[in-house]
Protein backbone atom coordinates (compact mmCIF):
# COMPACT_ATOMS: atom_id res chain seq x y z
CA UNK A 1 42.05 35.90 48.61
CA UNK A 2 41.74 39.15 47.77
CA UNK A 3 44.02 42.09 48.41
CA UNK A 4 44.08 45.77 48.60
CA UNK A 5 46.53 47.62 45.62
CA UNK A 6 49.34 48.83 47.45
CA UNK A 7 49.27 52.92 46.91
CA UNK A 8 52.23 54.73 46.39
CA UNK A 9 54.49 51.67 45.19
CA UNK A 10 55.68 51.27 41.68
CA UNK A 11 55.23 48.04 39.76
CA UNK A 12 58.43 47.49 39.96
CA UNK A 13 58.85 47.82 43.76
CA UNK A 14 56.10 45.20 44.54
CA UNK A 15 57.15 41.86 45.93
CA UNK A 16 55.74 38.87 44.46
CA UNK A 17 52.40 38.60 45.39
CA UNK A 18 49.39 36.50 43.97
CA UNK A 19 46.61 39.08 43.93
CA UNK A 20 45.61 42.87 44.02
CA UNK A 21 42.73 44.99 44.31
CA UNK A 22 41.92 48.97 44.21
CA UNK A 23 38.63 49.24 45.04
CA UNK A 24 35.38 47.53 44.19
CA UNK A 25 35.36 48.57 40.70
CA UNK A 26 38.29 47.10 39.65
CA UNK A 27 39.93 43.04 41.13
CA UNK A 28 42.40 41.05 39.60
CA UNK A 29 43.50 37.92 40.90
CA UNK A 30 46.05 35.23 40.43
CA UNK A 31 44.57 31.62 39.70
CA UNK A 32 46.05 28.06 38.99
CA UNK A 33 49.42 29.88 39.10
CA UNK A 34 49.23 30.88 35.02
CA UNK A 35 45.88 32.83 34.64
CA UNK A 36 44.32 36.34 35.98
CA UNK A 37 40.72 36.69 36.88
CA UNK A 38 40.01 40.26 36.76
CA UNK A 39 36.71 41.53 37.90
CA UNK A 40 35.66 44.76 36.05
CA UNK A 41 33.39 45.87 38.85
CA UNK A 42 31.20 44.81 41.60
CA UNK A 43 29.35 42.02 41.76
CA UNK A 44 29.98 41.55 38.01
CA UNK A 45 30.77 38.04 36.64
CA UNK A 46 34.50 37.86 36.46
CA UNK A 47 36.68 37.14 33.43
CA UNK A 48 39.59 34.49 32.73
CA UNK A 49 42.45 35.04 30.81
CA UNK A 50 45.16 32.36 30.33
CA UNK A 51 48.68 34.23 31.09
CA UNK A 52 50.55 33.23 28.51
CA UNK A 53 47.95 34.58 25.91
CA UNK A 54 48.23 37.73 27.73
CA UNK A 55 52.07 37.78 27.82
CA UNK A 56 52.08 37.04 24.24
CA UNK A 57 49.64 40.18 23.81
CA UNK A 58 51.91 42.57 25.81
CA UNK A 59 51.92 46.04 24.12
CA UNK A 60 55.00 48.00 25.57
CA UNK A 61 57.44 49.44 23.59
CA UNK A 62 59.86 46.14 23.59
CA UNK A 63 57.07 43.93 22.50
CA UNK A 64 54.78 45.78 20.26
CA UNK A 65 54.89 47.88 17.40
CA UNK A 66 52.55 50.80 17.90
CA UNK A 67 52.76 51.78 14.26
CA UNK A 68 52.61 48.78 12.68
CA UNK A 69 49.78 47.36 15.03
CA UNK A 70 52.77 44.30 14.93
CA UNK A 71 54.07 41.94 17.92
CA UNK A 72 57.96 41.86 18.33
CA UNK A 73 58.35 39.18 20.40
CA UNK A 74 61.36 36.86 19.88
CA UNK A 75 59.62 33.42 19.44
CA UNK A 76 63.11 31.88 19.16
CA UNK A 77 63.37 32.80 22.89
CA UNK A 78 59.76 33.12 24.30
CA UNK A 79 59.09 31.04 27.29
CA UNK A 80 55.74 28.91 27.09
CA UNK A 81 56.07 28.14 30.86
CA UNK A 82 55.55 32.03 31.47
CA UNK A 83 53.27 32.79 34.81
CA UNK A 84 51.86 35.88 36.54
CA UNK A 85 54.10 36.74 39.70
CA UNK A 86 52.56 40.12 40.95
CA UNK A 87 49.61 42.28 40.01
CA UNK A 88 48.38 45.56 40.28
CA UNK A 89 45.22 47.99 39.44
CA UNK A 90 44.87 50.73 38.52
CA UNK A 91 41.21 52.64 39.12
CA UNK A 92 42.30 55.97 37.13
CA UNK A 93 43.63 54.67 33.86
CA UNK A 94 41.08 51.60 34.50
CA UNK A 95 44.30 49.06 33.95
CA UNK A 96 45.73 45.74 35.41
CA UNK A 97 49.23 45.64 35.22
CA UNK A 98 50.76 42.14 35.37
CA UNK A 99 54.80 41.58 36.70
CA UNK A 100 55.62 38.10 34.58
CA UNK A 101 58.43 35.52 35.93
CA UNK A 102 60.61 36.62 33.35
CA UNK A 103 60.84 40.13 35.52
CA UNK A 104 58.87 41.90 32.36
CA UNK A 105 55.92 43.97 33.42
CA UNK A 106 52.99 44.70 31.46
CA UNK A 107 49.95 47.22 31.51
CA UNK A 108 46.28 45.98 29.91
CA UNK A 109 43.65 48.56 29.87
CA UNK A 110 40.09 47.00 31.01
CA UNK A 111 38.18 47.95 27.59
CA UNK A 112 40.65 46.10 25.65
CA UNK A 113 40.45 43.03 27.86
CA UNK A 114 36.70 43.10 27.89
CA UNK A 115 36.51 43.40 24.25
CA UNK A 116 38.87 40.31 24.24
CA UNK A 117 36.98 38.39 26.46
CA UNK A 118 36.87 34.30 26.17
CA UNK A 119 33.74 34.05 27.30
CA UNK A 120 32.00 32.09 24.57
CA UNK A 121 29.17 34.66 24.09
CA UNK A 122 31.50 37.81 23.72
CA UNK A 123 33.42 35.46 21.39
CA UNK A 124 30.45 34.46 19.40
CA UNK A 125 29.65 38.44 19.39
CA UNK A 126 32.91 39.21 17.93
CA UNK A 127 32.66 36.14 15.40
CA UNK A 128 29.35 37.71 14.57
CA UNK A 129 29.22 41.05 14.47
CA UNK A 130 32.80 42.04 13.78
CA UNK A 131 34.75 38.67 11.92
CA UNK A 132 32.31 38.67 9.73
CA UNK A 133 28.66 38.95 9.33
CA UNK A 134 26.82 35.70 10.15
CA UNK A 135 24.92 34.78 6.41
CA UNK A 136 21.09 34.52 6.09
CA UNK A 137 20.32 31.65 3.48
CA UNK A 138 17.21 32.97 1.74
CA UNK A 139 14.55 31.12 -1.14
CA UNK A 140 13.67 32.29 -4.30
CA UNK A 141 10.32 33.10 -2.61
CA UNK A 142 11.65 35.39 -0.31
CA UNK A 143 13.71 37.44 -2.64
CA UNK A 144 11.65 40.83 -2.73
CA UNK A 145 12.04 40.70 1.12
CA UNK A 146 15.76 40.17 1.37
CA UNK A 147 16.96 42.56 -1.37
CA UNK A 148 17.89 45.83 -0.07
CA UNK A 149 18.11 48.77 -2.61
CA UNK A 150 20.59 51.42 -2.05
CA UNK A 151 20.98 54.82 -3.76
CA UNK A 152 24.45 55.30 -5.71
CA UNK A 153 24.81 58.52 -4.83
CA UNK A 154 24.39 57.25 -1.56
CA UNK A 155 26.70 55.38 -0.96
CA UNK A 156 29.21 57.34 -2.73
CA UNK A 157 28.78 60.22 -0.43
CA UNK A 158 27.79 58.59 2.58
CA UNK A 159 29.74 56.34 4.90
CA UNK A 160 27.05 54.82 6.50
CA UNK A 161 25.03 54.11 3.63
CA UNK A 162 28.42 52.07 2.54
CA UNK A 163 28.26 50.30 5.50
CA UNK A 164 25.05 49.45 5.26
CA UNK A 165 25.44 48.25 1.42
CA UNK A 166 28.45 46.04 2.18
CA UNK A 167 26.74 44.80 5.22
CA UNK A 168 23.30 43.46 3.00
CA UNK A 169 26.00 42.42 1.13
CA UNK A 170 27.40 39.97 3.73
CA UNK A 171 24.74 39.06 5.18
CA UNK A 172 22.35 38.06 2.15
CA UNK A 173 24.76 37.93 -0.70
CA UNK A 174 22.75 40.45 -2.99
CA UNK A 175 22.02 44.48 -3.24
CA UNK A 176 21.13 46.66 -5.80
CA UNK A 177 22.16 50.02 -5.96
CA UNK A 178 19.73 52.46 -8.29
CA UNK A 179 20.48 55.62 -9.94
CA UNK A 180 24.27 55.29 -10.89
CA UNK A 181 25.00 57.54 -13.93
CA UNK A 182 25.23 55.83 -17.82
CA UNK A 183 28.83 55.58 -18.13
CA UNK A 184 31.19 53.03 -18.20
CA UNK A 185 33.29 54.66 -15.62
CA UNK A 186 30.39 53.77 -12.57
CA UNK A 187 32.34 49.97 -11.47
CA UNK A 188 35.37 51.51 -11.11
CA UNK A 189 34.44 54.25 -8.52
CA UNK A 190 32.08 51.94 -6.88
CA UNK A 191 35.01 49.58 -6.29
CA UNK A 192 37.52 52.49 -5.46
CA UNK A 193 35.25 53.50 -2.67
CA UNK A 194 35.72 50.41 -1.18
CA UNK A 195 38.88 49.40 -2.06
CA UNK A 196 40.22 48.14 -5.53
CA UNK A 197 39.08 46.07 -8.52
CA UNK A 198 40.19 42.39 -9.13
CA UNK A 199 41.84 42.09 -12.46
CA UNK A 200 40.88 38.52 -13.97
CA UNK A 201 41.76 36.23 -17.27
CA UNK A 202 39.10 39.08 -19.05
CA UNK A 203 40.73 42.33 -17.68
CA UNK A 204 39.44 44.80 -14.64
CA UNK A 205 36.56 46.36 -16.47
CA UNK A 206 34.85 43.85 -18.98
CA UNK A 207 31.45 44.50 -20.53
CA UNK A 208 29.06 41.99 -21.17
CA UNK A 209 26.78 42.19 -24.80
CA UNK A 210 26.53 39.87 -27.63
CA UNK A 211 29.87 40.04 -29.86
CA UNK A 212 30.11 38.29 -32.92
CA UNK A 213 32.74 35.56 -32.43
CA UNK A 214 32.74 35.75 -28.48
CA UNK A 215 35.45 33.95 -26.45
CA UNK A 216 33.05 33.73 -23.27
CA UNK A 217 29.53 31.98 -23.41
CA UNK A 218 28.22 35.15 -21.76
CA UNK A 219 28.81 36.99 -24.77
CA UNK A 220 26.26 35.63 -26.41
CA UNK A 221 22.29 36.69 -26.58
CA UNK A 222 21.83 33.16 -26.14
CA UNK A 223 20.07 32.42 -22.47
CA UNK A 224 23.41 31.73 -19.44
CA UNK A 225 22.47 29.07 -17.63
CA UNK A 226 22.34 29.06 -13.47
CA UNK A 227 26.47 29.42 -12.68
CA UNK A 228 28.93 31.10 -10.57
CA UNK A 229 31.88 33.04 -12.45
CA UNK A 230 35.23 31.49 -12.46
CA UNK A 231 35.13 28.09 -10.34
CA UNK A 232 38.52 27.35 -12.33
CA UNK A 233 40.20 30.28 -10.53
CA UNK A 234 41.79 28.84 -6.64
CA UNK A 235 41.08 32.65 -5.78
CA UNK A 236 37.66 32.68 -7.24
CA UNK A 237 36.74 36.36 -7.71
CA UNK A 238 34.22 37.23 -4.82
CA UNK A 239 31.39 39.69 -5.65
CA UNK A 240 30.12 40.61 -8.87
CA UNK A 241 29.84 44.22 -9.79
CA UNK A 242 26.89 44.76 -13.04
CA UNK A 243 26.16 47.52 -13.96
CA UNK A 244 23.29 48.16 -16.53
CA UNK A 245 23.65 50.79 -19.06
CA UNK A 246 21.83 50.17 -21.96
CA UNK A 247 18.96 47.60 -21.03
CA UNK A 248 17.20 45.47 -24.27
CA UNK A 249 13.39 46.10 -25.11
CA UNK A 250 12.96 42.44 -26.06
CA UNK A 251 11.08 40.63 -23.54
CA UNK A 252 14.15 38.47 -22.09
CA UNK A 253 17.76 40.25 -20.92
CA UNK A 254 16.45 39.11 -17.58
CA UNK A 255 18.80 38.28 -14.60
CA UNK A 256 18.33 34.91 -12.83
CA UNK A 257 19.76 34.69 -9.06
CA UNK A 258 19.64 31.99 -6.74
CA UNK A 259 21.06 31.21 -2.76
CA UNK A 260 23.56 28.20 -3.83
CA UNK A 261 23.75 28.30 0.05
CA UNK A 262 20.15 27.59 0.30
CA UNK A 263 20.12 25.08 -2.55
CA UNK A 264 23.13 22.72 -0.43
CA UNK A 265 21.08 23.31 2.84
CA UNK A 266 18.08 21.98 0.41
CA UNK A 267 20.33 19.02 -0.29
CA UNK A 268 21.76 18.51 3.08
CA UNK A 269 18.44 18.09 4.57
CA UNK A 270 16.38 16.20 1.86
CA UNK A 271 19.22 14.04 -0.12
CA UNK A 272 22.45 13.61 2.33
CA UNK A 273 23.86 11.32 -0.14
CA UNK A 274 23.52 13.81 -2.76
CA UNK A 275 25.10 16.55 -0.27
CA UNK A 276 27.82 14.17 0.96
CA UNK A 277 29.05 13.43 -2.90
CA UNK A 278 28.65 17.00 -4.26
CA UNK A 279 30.95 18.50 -0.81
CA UNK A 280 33.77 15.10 -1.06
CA UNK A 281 34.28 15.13 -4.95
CA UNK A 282 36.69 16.83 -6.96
CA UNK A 283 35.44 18.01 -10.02
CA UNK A 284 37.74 19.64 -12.71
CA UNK A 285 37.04 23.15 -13.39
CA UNK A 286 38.71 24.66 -16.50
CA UNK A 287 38.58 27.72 -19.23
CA UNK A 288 40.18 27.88 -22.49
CA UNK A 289 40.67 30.62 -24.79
CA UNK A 290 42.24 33.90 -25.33
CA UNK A 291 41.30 37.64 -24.31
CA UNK A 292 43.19 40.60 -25.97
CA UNK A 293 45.56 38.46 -27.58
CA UNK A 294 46.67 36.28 -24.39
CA UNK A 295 46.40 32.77 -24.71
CA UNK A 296 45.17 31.39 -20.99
CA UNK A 297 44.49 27.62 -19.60
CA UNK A 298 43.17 27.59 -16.31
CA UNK A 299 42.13 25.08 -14.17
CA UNK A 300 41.12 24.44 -10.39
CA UNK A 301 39.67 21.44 -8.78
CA UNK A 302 37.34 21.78 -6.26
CA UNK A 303 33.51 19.95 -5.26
CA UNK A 304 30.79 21.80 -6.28
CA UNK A 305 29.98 22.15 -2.34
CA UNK A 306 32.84 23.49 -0.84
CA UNK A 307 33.43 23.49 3.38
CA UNK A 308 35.48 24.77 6.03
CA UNK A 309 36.68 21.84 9.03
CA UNK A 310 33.35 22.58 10.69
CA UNK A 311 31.12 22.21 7.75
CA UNK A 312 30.17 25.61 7.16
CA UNK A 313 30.13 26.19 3.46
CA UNK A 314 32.75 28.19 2.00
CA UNK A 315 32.00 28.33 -1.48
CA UNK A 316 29.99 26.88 -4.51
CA UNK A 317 31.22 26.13 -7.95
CA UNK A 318 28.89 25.26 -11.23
CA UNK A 319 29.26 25.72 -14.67
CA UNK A 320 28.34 23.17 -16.64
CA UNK A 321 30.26 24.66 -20.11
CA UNK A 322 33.60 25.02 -17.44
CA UNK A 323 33.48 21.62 -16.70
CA UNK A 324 36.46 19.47 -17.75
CA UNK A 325 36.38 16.45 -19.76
CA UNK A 326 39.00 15.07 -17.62
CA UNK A 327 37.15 13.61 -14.61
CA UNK A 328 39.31 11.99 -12.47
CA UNK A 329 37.58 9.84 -9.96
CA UNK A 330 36.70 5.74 -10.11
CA UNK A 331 34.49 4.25 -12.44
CA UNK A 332 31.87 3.50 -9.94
CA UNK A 333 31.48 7.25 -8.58
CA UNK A 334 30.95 8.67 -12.25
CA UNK A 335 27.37 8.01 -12.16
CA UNK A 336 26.18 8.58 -8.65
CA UNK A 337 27.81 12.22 -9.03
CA UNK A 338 26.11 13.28 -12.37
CA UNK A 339 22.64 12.23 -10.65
CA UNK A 340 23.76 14.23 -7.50
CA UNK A 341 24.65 16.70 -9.73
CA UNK A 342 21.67 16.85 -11.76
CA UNK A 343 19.53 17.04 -8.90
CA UNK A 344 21.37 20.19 -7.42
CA UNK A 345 20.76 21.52 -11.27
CA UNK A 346 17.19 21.19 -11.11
CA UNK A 347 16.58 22.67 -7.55
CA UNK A 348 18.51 25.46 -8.05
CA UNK A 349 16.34 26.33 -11.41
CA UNK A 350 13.25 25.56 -9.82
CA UNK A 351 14.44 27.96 -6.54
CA UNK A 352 15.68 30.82 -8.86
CA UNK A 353 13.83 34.21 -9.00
CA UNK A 354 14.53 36.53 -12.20
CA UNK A 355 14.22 39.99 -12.56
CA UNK A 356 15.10 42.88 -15.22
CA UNK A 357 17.67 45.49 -14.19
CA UNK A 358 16.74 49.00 -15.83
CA UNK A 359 19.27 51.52 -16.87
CA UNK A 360 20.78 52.94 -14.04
CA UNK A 361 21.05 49.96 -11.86
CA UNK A 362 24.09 48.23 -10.47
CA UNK A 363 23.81 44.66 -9.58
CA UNK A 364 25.92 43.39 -6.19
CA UNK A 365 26.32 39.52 -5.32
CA UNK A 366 28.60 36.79 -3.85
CA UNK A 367 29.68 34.98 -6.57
CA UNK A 368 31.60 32.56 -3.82
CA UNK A 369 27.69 32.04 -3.07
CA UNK A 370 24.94 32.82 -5.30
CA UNK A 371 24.42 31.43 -8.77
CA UNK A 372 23.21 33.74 -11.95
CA UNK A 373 22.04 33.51 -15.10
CA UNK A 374 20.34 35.38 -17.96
CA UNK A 375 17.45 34.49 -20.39
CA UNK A 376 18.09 34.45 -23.64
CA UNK A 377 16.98 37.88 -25.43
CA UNK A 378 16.79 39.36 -29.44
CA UNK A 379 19.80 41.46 -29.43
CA UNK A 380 19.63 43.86 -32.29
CA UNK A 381 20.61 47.56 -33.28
CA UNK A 382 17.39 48.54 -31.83
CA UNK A 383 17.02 46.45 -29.10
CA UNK A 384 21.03 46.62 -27.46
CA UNK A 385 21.94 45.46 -24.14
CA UNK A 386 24.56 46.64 -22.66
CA UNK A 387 26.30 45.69 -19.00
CA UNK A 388 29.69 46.81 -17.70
CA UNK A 389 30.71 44.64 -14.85
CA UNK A 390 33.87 44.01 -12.45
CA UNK A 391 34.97 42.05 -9.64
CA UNK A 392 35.70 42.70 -5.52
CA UNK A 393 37.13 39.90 -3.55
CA UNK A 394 35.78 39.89 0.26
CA UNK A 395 38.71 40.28 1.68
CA UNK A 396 38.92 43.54 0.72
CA UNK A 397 35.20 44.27 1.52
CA UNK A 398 35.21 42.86 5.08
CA UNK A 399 38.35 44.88 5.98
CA UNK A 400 36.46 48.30 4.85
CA UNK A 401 33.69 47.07 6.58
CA UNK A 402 35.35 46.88 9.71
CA UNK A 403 37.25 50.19 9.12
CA UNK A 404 33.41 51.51 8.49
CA UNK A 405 32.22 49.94 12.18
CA UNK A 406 34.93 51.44 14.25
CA UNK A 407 34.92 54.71 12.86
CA UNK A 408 31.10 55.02 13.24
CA UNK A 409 31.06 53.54 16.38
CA UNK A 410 33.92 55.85 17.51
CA UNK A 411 31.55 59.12 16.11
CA UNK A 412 28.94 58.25 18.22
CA UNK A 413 30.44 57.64 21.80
């Protein structure tokens, strides 16, 4: 049943009642004894939300802090038996104000419970749009039409362009940005606009070119086979940051980039088995060597096909040089996996599309998702090539992204 708010009584002065209502814009009702439907307006659907969640989501004084966007409930103490006893709206500051069994009151404002709604397609919305950007797995065929170009300038001076850049960047794992200036300076302000560089084993900054002697196989001219970066690191860096300087007049220096994404949903669909042993076993991921006189071992282990309790990938790891010797499974998977393996190899080289970055341009990708390479070119006094490159990781990205969202939402209400 519902009834009428009762004017000119504070919250506090109500006797315990099981349901309210101002006017037809705004209802609120009491149901099941622990939950409050509220109705946002007339004849709209009306929404559910369980009253402990909301009593754990109070936001007075005592229980938030406003500052520190932080809850400050005691959970030594906190009651999960906690039900709505009274309830109240109010039509002018478009709130529903809840009186709780353990006498505390409590005020929710009717944007903030929409936006918080559990219906499952405002949750899927939020997932989506907000979380983080659903992923579009893409062929090597369709690569012209998924790779958005950005001005540097751009996106340096504009906040939406950002947005729009680390959006692509979410959503199809690659952008290039044209026009950056020839310096080796151009990473570091990219990343500083969005929020900081990740150091690694090789420094902040590192620059890739043939060096006599080289420590990495990617400082070599040699060609770089199909890998990600780092699958020995737990915290594998997340995007890759290139940016071309000096580009080589021989015919190779090309980049190779493929969807590993698209290669496992390849595998899922056409070879299960394959899919099944590449996602269940650990392989042994390592790097050896030294880098400005620091000695380093590391070592993760991780399948090449990495997912989250749903099955929704969550990263992919190849390099065959990083690949330990020590392989520790039974006897009888050993040669079921290098098959599996082999055939993930040869689809992703035969789904790869390569291109030739020209001075100027600064390469983006997910390196928690895409796999690169290089062909091999003639490096030479005349002919130098010369990249500087860093890291982001995505949490950092995703967090200015959604900094980026609300504010430009915000500007244009």
């Amino acid at each position: 049943m519902w009834v009428p708010r009762l004017l000119g009584r504070s919250l506090s002065q109500l006797k315990t009642i099981n349901s309210a209502q101002f006017s037809r814009q705004i209802s609120a009702k009491i149901v099941n004894e622990s939950s409050i439907e509220v109705q946002p307006e007339a004849n709209s659907k009306p929404l559910t939300f369980p009253g402990i969640w909301l009593r754990d989501n109070c936001m007075c004084e005592d229980c938030f802090h406003g500052s520190s966007k932080s809850r400050k409930l005691d959970w030594d103490n906190f009651d999960t038996r906690i039900r709505p006893v009274g309830l109240q709206t109010d039509e002018q500051s478009k709130e529903v104000l809840v009186k709780w069994s353990d006498a505390h009151e409590s005020r929710f404002s009717l944007k903030w419970l929409k936006e918080r709604s559990f219906e499952p397609d405002k949750q899927q919305e939020y997932l989506r749009d907000f979380y983080r950007p659903t992923t579009r797995h893409w062929s090597g065929a369709e690569f012209q039409e998924i790779a958005q170009h950005f001005s540097y300038d751009e996106v340096m001076s504009q906040d939406s362009v950002l947005m729009q850049w680390l959006q692509a960047l979410a959503v199809y794992g690659v952008a290039l940005l044209r026009g950056a200036p020839l310096d080796e300076g151009v990473v570091r302000r990219l990343a500083d606009r969005v929020g900081f560089i990740r150091r690694t084993t090789y420094g902040e900054e590192f620059v890739v070119q043939a060096k006599p002697g080289a420590q990495n196989f990617a400082y070599l001219s040699l060609p770089l086979p199909l890998h990600t970066d780092l699958p020995y690191y737990e915290y594998k860096p997340s995007v890759n940051i290139l940016h071309c300087v000096v580009q080589t007049d021989s015919p190779g220096g090309s980049n190779m980039l493929v969807d590993g994404f698209h290669v496992a949903d390849l595998l899922r669909r056409d070879h299960p088995e394959d899919f099944e042993r590449l996602s269940r076993i650990v392989v042994d991921w390592n790097d050896i060597g030294s880098e400005d006189g620091r000695e380093f071992h590391n070592i993760w282990r991780a399948p090449v096909i990495c997912l989250d309790a749903e099955g929704r990938y969550t990263r992919i790891n190849h390099s065959v040089p990083q690949r330990d010797s020590h392989f520790n499974v039974p006897l009888e998977e050993v040669l079921p996996w290098y098959e599996s393996y082999a055939r993930f190899v040869r689809l992703a080289i035969a789904d790869s599309h390569s291109f030739k970055t020209r001075p100027g341009d600064v390469l983006t990708f997910n390196n928690i998702r895409l796999l690169h390479g290089r062909t091999g070119y003639d490096d030479s006094e005349q002919s130098p090539r010369y990249i500087v490159g860093a890291y982001l990781d995505w949490d950092i990205i995703y967090s200015r992204l959604r900094v980026l969202k609300k504010r430009l939402t915000a500007s244009c209400q």
